[in-house]
Short mmCIF file of N, CA and C in Angstrom, two decimals:
data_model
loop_
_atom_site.label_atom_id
_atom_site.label_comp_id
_atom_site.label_asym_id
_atom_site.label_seq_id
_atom_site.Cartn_x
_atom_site.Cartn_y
_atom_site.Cartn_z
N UNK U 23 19.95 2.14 -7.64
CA UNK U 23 19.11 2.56 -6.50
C UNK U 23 19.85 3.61 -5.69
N UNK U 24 18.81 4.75 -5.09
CA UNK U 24 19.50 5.72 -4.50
C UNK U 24 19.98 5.13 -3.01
N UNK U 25 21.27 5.78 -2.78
CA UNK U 25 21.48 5.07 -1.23
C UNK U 25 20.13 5.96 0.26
N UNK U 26 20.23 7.00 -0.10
CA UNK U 26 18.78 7.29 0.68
C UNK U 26 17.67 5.90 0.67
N UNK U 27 17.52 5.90 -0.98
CA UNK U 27 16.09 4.48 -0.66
C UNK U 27 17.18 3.31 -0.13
N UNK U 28 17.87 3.27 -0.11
CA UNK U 28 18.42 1.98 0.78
C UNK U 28 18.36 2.06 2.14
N UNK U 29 18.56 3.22 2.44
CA UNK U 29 18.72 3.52 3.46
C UNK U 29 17.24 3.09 4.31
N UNK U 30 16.16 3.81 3.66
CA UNK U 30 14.96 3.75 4.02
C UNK U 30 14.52 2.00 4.39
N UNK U 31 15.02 1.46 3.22
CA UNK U 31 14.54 0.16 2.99
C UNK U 31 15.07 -0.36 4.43
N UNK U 32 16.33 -0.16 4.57
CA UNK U 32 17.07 -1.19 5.87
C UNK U 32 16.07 -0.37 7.29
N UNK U 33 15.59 0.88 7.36
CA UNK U 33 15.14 1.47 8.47
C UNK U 33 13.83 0.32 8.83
N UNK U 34 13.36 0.35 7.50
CA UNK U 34 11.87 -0.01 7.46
C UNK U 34 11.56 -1.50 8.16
N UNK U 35 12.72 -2.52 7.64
CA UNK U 35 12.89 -3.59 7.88
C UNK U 35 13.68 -3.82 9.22
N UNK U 36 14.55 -2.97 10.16
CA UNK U 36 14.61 -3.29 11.27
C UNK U 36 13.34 -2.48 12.20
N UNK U 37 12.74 -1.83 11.79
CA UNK U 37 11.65 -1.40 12.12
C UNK U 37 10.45 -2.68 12.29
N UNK U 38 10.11 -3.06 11.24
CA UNK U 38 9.51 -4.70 11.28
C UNK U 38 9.78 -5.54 11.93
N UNK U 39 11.34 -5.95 12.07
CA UNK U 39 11.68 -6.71 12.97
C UNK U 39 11.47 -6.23 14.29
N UNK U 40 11.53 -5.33 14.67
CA UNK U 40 11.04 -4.91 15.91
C UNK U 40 9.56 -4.94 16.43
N UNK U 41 9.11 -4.47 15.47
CA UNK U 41 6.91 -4.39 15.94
C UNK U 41 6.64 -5.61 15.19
N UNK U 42 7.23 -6.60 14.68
CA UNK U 42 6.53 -7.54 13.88
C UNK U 42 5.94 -8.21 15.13
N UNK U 43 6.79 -8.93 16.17
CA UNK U 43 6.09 -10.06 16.89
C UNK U 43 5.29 -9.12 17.57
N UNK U 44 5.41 -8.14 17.95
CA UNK U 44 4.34 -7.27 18.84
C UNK U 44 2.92 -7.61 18.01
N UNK U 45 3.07 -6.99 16.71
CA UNK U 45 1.90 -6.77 16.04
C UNK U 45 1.04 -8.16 15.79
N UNK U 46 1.74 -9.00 15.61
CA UNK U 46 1.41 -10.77 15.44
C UNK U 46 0.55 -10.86 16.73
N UNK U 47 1.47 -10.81 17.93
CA UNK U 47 0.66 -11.11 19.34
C UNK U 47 -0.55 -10.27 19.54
N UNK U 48 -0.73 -9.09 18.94
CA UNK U 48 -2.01 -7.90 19.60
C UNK U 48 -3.24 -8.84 18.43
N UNK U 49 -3.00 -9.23 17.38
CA UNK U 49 -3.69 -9.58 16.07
C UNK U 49 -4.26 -11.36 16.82
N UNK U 50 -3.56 -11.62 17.64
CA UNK U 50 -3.81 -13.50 18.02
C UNK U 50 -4.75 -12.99 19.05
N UNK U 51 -4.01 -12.23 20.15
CA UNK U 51 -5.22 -11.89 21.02
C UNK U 51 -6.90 -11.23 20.83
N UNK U 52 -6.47 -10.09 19.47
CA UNK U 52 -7.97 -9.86 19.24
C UNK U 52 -8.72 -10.84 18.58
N UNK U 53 -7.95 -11.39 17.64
CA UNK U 53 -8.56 -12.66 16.81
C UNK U 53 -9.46 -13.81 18.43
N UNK U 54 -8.63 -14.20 19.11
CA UNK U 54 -8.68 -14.98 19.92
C UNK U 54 -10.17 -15.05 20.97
N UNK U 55 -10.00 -13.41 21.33
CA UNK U 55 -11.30 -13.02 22.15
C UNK U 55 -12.64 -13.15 21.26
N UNK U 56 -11.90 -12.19 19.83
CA UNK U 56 -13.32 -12.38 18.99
C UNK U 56 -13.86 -13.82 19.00
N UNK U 57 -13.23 -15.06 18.81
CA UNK U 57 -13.52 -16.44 18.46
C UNK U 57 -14.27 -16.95 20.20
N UNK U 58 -13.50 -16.34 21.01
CA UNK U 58 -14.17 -16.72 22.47
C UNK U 58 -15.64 -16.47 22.36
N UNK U 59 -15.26 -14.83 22.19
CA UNK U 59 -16.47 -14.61 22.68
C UNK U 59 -18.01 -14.59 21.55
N UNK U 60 -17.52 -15.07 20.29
CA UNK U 60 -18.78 -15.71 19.35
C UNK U 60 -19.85 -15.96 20.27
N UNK U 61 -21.20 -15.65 20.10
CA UNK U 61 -22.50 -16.20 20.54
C UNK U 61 -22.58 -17.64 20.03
#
């Protein structure tokens, strides 16, 4: 494996670790309202 794609790989994945719980929480809240606000 090239060390560039390693490189990429480790960016990508502290990248994830960073927006993961963000993205989890924005995804519970829209999920959440949608289920509220069902007719």
């Amino acid at each position: 494996m090239d060390p560039r794609g390693e490189l990429k790989l480790m960016a990508v994945q502290c990248v994830w670790q960073l927006l993961g719980p963000t993205v989890h929480h924005i995804l519970d809240v829209v999920i959440g309202e949608r289920i509220s606000v069902r007719p």
